[in-house]
XYZ file of C-alpha atoms in Angstrom:
650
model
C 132.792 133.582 113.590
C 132.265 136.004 116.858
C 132.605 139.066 114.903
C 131.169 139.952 111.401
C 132.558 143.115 109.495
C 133.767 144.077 106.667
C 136.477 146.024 107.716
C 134.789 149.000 107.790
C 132.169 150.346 109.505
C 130.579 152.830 107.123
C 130.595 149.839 104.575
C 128.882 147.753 106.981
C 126.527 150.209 108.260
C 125.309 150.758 104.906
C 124.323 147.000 104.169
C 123.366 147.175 107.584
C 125.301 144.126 108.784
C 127.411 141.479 107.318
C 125.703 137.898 108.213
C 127.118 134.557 108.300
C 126.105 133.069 104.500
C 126.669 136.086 102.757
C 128.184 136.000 99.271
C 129.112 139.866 98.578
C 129.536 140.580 94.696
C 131.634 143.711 93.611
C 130.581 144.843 90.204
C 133.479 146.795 89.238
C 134.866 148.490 85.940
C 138.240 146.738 86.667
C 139.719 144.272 88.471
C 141.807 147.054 90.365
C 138.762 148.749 92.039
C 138.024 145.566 93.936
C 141.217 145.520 95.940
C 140.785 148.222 97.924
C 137.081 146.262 99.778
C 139.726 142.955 99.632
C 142.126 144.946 101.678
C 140.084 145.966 104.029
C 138.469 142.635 105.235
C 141.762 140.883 104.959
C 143.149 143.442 107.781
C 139.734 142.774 109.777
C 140.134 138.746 109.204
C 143.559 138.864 111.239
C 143.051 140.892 113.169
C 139.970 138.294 114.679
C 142.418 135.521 114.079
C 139.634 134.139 111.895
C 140.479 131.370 108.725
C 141.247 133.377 105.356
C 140.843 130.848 101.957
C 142.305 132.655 98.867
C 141.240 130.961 95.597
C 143.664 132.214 93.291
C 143.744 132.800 89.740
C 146.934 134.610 88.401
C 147.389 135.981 91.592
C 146.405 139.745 91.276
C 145.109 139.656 94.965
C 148.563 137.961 96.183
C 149.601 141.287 97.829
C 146.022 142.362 99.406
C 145.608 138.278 100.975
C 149.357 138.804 102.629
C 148.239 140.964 104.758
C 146.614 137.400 106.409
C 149.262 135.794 108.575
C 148.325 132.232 107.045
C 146.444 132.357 104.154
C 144.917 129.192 102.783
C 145.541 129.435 98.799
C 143.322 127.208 96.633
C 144.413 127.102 93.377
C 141.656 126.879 90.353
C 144.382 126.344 87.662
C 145.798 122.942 89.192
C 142.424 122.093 91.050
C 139.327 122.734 89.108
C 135.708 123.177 89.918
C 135.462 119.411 91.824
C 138.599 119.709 93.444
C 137.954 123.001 94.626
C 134.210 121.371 95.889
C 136.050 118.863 97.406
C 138.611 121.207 99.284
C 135.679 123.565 100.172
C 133.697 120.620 101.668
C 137.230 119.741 103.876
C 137.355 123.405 105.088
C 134.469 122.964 106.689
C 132.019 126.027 107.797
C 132.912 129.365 109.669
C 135.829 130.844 107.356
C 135.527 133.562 104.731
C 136.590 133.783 100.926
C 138.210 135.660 98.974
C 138.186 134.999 95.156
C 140.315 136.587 92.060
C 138.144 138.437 89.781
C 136.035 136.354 87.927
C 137.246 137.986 84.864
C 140.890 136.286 85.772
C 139.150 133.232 86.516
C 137.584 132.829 83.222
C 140.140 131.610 80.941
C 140.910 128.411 83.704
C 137.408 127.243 83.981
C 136.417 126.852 80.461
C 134.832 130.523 79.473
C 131.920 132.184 80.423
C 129.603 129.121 80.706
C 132.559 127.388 83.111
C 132.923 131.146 85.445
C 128.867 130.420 85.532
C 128.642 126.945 86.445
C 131.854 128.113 89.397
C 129.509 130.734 90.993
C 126.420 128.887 90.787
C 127.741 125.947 92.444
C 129.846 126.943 95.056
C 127.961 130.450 95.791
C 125.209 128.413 97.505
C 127.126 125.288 99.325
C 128.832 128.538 100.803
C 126.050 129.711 101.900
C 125.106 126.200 103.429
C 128.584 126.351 105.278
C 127.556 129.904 107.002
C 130.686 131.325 105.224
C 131.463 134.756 103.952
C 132.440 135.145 100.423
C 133.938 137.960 98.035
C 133.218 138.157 94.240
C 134.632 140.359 91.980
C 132.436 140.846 88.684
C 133.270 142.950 86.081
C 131.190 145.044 84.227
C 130.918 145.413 80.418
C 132.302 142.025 79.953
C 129.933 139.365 80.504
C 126.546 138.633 79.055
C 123.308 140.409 81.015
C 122.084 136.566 81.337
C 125.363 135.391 83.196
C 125.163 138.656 85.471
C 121.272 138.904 86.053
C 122.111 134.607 87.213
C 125.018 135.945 89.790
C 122.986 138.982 91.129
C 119.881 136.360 91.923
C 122.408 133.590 93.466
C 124.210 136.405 95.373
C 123.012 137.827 99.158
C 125.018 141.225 98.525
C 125.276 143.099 95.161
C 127.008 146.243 95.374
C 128.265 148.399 92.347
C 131.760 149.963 92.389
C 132.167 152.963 89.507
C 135.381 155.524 89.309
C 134.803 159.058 90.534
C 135.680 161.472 88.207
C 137.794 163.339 90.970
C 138.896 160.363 93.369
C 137.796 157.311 94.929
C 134.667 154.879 93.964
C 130.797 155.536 93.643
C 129.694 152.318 95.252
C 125.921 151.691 95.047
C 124.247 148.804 96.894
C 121.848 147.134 94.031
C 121.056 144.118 96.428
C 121.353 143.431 100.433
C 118.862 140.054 101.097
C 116.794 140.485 103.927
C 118.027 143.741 105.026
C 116.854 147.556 104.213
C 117.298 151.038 105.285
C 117.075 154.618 103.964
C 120.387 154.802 103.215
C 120.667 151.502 101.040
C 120.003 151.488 97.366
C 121.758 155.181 97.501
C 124.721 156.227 95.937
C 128.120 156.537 98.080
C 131.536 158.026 98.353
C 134.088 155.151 99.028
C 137.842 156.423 99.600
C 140.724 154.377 100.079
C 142.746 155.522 103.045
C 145.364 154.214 105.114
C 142.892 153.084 108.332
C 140.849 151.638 106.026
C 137.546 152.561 103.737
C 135.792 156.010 103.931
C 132.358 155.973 103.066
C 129.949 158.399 103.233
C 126.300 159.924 101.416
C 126.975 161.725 97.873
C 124.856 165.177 97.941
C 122.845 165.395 94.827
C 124.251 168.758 94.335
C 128.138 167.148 94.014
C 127.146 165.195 91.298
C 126.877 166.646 87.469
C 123.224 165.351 86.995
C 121.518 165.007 89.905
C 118.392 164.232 87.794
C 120.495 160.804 87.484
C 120.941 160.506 91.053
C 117.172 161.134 92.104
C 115.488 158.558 89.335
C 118.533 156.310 90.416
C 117.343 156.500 94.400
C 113.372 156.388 93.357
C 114.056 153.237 91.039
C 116.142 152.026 93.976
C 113.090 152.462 96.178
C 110.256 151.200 94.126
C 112.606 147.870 93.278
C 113.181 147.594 97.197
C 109.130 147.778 97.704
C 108.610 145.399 94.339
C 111.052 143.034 96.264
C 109.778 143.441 99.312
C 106.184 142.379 98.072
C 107.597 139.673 96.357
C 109.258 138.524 99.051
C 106.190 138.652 101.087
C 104.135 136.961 98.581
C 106.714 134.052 98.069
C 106.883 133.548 101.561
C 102.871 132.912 101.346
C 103.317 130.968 98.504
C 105.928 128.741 100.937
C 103.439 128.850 103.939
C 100.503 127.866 101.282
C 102.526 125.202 100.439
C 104.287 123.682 103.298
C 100.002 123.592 104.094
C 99.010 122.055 100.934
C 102.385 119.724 101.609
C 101.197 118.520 105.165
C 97.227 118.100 103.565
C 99.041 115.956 101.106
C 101.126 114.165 103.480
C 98.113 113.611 106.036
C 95.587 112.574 103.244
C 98.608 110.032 101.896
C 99.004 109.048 105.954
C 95.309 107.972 105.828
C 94.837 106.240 102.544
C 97.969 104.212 103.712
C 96.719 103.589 107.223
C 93.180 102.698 105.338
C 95.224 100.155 103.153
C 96.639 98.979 106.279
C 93.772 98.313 107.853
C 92.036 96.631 104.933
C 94.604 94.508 104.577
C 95.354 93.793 108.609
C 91.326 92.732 109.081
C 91.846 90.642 105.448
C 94.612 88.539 107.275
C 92.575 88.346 110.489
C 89.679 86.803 108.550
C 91.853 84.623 106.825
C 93.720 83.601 109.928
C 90.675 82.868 111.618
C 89.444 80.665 108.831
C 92.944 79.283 109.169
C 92.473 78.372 113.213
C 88.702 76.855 112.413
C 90.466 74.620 109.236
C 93.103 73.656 111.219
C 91.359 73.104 114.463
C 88.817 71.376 113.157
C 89.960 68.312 113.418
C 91.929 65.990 116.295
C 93.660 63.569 113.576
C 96.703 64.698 113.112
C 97.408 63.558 109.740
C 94.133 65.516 109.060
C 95.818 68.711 111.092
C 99.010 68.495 108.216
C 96.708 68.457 105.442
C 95.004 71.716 106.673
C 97.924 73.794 108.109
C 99.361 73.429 104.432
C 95.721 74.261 102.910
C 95.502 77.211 105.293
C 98.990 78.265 103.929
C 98.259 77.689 100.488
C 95.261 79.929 101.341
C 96.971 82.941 102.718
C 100.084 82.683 101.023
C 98.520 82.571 97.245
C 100.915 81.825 94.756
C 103.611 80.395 97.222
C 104.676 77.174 97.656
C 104.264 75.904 101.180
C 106.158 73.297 103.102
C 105.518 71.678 106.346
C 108.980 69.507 107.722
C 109.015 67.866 111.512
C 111.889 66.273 111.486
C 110.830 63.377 113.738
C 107.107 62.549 115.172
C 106.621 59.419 116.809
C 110.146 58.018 115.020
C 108.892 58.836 111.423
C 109.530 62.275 109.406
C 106.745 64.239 107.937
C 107.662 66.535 104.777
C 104.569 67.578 103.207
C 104.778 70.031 99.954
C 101.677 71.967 98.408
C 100.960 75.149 97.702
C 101.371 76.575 94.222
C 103.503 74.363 92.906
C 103.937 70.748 94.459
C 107.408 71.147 92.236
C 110.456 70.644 94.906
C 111.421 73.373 97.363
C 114.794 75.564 96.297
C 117.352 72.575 97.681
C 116.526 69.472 98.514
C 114.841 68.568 102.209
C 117.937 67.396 103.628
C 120.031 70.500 101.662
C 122.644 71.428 104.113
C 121.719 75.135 103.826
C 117.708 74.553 103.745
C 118.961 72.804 106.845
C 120.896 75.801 108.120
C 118.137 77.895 108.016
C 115.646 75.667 109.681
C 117.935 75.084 112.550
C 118.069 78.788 113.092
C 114.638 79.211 113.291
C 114.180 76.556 115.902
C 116.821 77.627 117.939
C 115.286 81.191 117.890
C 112.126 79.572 118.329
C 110.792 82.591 115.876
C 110.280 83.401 112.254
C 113.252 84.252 109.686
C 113.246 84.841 106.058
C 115.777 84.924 103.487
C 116.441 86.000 99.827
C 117.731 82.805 97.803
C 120.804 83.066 96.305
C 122.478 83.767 99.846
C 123.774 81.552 101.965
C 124.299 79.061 99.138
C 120.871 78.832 98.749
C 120.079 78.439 94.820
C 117.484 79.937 92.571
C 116.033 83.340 93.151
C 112.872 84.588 95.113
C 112.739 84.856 98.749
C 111.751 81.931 101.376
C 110.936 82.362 105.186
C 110.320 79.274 108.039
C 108.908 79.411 110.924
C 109.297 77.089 114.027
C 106.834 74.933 115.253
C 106.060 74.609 118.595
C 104.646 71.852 120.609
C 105.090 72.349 124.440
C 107.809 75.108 124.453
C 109.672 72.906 122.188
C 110.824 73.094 118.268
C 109.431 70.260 116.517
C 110.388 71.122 112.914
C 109.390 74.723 110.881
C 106.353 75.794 108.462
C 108.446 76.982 105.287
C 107.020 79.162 102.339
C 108.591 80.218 99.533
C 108.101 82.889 96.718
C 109.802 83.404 93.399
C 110.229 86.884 94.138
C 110.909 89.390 97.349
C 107.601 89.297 98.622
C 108.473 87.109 102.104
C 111.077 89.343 102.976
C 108.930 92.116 104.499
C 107.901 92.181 108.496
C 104.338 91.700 107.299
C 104.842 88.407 105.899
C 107.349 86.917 108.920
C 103.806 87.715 110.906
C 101.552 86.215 109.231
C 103.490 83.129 109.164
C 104.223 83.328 112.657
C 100.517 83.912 113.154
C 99.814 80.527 111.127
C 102.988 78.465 112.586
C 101.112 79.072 116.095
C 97.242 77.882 115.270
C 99.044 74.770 113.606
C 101.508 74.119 116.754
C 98.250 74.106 119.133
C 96.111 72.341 116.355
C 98.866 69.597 116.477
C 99.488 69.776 120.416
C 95.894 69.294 121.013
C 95.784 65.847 118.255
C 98.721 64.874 120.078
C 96.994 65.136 123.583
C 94.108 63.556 121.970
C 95.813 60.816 121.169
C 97.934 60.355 124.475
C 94.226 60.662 125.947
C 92.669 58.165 123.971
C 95.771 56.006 124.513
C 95.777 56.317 128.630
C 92.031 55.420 128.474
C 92.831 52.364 126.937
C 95.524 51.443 128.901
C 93.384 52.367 131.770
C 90.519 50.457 130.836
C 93.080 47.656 129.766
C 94.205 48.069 133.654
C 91.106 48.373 135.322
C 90.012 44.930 133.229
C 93.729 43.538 134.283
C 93.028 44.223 138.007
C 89.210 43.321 138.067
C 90.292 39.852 137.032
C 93.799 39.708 139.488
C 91.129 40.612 142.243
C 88.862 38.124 141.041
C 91.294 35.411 140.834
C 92.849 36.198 144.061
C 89.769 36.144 145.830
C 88.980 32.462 143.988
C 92.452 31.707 145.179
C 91.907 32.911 148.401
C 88.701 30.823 148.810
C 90.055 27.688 147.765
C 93.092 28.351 150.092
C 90.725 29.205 152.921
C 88.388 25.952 152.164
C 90.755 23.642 151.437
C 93.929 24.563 153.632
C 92.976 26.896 156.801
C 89.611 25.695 157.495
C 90.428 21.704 156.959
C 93.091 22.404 159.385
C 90.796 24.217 161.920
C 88.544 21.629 160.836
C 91.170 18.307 161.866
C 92.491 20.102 165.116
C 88.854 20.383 166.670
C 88.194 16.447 165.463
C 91.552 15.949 167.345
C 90.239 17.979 170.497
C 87.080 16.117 170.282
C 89.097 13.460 170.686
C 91.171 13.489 173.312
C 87.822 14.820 174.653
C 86.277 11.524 174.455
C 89.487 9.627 175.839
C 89.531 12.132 178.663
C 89.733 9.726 181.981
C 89.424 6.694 180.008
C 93.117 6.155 178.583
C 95.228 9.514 179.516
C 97.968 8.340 176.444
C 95.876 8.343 174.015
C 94.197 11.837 174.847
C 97.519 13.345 175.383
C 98.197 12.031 171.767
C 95.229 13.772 170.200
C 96.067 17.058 171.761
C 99.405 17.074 170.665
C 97.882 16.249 167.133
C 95.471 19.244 167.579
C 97.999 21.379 168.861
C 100.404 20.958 166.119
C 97.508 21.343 163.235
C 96.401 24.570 165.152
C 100.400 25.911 165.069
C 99.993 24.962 160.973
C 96.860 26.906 160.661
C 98.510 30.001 162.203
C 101.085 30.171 159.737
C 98.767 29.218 156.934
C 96.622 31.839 158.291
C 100.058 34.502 158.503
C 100.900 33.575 154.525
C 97.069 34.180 153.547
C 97.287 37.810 155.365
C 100.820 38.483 153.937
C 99.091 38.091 150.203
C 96.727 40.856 151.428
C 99.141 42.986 152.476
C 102.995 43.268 152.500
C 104.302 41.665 155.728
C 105.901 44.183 158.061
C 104.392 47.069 156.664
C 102.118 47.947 159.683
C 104.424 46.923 162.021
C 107.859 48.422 161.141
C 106.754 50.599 158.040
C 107.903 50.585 154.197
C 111.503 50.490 154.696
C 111.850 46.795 156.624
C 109.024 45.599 154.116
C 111.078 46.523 151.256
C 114.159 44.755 152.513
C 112.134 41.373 153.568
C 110.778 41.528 149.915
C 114.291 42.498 148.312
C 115.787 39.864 150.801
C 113.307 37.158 149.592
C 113.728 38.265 145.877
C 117.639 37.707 145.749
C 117.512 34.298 147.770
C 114.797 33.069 144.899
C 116.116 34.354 141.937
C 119.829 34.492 142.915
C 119.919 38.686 142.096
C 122.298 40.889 142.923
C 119.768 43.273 144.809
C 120.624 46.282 147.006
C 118.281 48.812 148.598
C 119.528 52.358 149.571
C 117.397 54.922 151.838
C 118.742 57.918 152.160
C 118.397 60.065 155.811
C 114.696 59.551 158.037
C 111.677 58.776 156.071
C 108.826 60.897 157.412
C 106.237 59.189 158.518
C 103.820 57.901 155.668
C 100.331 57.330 154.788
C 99.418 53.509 155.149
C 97.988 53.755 151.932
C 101.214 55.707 150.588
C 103.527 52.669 151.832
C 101.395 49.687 150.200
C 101.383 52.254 146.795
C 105.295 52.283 146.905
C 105.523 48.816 148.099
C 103.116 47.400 145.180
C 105.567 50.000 142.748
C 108.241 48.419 143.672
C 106.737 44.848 143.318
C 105.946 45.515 139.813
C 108.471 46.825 138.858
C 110.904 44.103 140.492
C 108.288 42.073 138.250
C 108.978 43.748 135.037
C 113.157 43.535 135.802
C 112.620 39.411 136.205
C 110.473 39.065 133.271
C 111.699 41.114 130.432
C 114.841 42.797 131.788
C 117.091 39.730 131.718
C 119.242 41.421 134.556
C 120.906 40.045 137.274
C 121.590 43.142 139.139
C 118.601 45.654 140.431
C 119.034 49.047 142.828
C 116.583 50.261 144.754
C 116.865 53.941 146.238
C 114.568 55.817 148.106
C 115.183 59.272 149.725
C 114.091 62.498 150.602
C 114.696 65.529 148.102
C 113.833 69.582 148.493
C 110.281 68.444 149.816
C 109.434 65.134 147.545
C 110.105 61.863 148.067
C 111.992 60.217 145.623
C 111.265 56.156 144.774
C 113.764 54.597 141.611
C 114.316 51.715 140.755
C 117.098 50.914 138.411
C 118.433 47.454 136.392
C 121.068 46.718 133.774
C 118.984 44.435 131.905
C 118.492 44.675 127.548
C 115.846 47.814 127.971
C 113.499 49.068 125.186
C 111.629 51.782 123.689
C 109.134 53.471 126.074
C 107.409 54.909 123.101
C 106.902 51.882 121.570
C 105.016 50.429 124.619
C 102.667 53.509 125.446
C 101.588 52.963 121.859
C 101.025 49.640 121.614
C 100.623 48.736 125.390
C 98.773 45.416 124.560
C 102.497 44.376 123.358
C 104.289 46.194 125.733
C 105.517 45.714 129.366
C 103.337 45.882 129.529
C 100.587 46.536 132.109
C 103.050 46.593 134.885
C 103.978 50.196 133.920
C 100.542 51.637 133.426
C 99.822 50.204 136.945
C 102.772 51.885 138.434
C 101.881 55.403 136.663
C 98.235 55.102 137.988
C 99.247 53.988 141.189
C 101.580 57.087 141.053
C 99.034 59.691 139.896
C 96.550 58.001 142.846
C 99.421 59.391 145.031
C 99.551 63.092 143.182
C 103.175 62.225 141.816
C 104.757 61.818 138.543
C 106.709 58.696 137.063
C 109.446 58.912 134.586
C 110.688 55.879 132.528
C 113.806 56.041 131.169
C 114.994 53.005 129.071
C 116.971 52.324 125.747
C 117.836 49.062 123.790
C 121.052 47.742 125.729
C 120.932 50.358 128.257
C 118.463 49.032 130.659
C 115.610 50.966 132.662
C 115.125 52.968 135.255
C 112.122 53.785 136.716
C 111.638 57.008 139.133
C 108.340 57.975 140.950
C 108.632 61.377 142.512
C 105.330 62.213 145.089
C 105.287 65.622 147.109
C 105.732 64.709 150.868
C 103.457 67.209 152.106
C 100.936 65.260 150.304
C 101.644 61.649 151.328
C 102.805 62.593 155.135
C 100.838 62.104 158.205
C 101.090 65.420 159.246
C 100.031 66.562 155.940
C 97.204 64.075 155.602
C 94.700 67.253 156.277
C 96.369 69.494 153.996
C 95.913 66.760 151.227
């Protein structure tokens, strides 16, 4: 609404202004001397082009409202009080009212209680809506209670009585939140074709003025009694909205001191939790205590620790509260839903049973466990109420799910550590006694084949020596004998060296040994062998090429012993800055986790000698093998490490 009037100007300089929210009450002698205020604002309402409701009783006002280009008419007879809510609430805000005398309304709504429960209702959600509203109330007719109940509800309470000559007395009883002089006085209100005339009623026009002058003192005094009351209820509100936001703070801290009870509660509990569980590097031992630790912090829940698959066996361990079985069995396909959600998210979830096809009641939550940025299986606790549905809760158990994750990734790199030093010690005692029955061999091959030879050709030299000038055929025999021994050492000599190290490798470097060795490999065990080198190997570390070349002997090895292949592809090549060694059969294959757990059984020390020759070099090795699928075995070393050029850097 831009402009707020009542149609006249005297009227509204006498309530001082008509404000958005105002409910204005006429208390008339009849019906008939509120038309002439209805009138008035109806002329001003279209002439603003602003929304006019009606809400019509029998329709005495019909004439005054069609003044209004379009009306809106709300019926009380076909509506009643909640369809008339309803329709107000639809209107919307910004419009102004204009209502059949209550004393009209009264038979349609039930009697006087009904026309009470009308005003009192929709008086105020008008006043919400910042919409003006006109009430006709008649006097005489309705108890003091039921008017003293409209006068409080209403913002504007004016009185309407008949002049004795013409017009209406109109006396403003109530304006809320406005005064002036002139208010609270009695006035002259005549009807006239431009609209209202109001004006001030001398004292001397009326027949008692006595009347007139207690009337405008009581007026006063009741305007100061308000005014002080409305001062002291508006301390009262300030007092408290104070006494409120004490309340409020005081509630703040006891709930904050709760909070933080409870917060350093959990934190000594967790921390009793990581000791428990990290107490120990068995990891049977680490189950045991991530479920006591639960148990623990989680009193009066049932606790459940699933992995679906650690070292090719499934661990489902159940204590807690009740050791009776978790809502749905372990392999229930919604159980299973849920866990599979947590893993993916790699988080904590919680749900209330009964959902999801989840039986029972209570509330359950899981949380993934982690080994190595990877989901492993969940930590699962469940309630047999609502309790694990809160944030609070998902924490703690995420809190928990991450001690036990390390507490298990450090008893599983205990164990891989306790397994590599055996299967390094196992190697170390493996190569100690190659070397020491090489170097046996070596001996014996020495004393009994390279140095008897030596040994014959000098006799031989000796003797054509001796026959020197005394029968030239016969010395030209023994040189030829020493000659040819000497030509037999040399090659003796050449295979003892080649045992040492790989022939070819100082001389024309890895690739060429590989192929002699591949070459000699096929023609003794009829293979189908190839060997693929991808673009210019840089040039290596002498003790880089014998580490590859020995890799691929043992693993050539491995492929003629256990792999039952007849086919075996060798590839070596350069990639983004490593160099890139596999070697690849089609032979029956097996279970690398079976053999780095039992590598006294396994395949055994060749592969722990090509992973420590690999680690020597700064690489890694992956072994990649399954029953019927044969192996492949890659060793990946960083060139700048195993280069010439980058022997310095290394």
């Amino acid at each position: 609404m831009t402009t707020l009037s009542t149609g006249s100007l005297q009227l509204d300089a006498l309530i001082e202004e008509l404000q958005p929210q105002d409910n204005v009450v006429f208390f008339t002698e009849t019906y008939s001397d509120y038309v002439p205020f209805v009138s008035t604002l109806v002329r001003h309402v279209a002439q603003s082009n602003a929304r006019l409701i009606h809400v019509r009783g029998d329709g005495s006002l019909d004439a005054a409202v069609a003044q209004h280009p379009a009306p809106i008419r709300l019926d009380i007879r076909e509506d009643g009080l909640p369809a008339l809510l309803a329709r107000v609430e639809s209107i919307g805000a910004d419009a102004y009212y204009v209502f059949d005398s209550l004393a009209l309304l009264e038979p349609y709504l039930g009697g006087e209680r009904g026309l009470r429960e009308l005003f009192l209702t929709v008086c105020p959600r008008l006043f919400e809506l910042r919409s003006v509203a006109y009430w006709d109330l008649a006097q005489h007719r309705f108890a003091a209670s039921t008017v003293a109940a409209i006068r409080d509800c209403t913002q504007v309470f004016i009185r309407v009585d008949r002049h004795q000559h013409e017009g209406w007395i109109i006396t403003p009883l109530k304006v809320w939140g406005r005064y002036s002089d002139a208010m609270f006085q009695p006035h002259l209100a005549r009807f006239a074709e431009d609209g209202l005339e109001i004006t001030p009623i001398e004292f001397e026009a009326l027949q008692d003025n006595r009347y007139v002058v207690a009337l405008a003192a009581k007026n006063r005094e009741l305007a100061e009694v308000r005014d002080s009351l409305n001062r002291r209820n508006l301390e009262l509100q300030q007092r408290n909205l104070e006494l409120a936001a004490l309340n409020d703070r005081v509630a703040e801290q006891s709930r904050l001191y709760e909070s933080l009870r409870s917060n350093l509660d959990h934190l000594t509990w967790l921390f009793q939790a990581g000791w428990d569980i990290g107490g120990t590097l068995v990891q049977e031992q680490v189950y045991e205590a991530v479920l006591m630790a639960c148990s623990r912090l989680f009193s009066g829940c049932t606790c459940r620790l699933y992995l679906p698959s650690v070292d090719g066996q499934r661990v489902d361990l159940v204590g807690g509260a009740s050791t009776q079985a978790f809502p749905g069995s372990g392999d229930d396909p919604s159980v299973a839903h849920q866990r599979d959600l947590a893993m993916e998210a790699q988080a904590t979830v919680s749900v209330s049973l009964g959902e999801d096809g989840i039986t029972g009641g209570g509330s359950m939550a899981l949380a993934s466990i982690m080994i190595r940025g990877r989901a492993v299986g969940t930590l699962e606790i469940y309630a047999d109420d609502g309790r694990l549905n809160d944030q609070e809760s998902r924490m703690l158990l995420s809190y928990l799910a991450s001690e036990g994750s390390i507490a298990m990734d450090n008893a599983n790199l205990y164990q891989e550590t306790d397994l590599q030093r055996e299967q390094l010690r196992t190697f170390v005692s493996d190569v100690i006694r190659n070397d020491e029955r090489e170097s046996r061999q070596l001996a014996l091959d020495l004393h009994d084949g390279l140095v008897q030879m030596i040994v014959g050709s000098y006799q031989h030299f000796q003797a054509a020596q001796a026959w020197r000038g005394r029968d030239a055929r016969t010395e030209e025999a023994e040189l030829g004998r020493g000659v040819q021994i000497l030509k037999d050492a040399i090659v003796e000599a050449r295979r003892l060296i080649s045992q040492l190290r790989p022939a070819g490798l100082d001389d024309f470097g890895l690739e060429q040994a590989l192929r002699v060795y591949l070459g000699e490999a096929r023609n003794l065990a009829a293979w189908d062998v190839s060997l693929t080198v991808e673009g210019t190997l840089p040039e290596l570390l002498p003790e880089v090429e014998a580490s590859l070349f020995r890799i691929v002997q043992e693993a050539t090895t491995n492929a003629l012993k256990y792999a039952q292949s007849e086919l075996l592809d060798v590839r070596l090549e350069s990639q983004q800055g490593d160099l890139v060694l596999s070697i690849r059969d089609a032979g029956c294959g097996f279970v690398p986790e079976g053999v780095q757990s039992q590598p006294e059984k396994g395949l055994h020390m060749g592969l722990v000698g090509i992973r420590e020759r690999t680690r020597m070099l700064g690489g890694s090795c992956l072994v990649e093998s399954a029953l019927g699928a044969g192996t492949c075995i890659t060793v990946t070393v960083p060139i700048s490490v195993v280069t010439v050029t980058g022997e310095g850097a290394a």
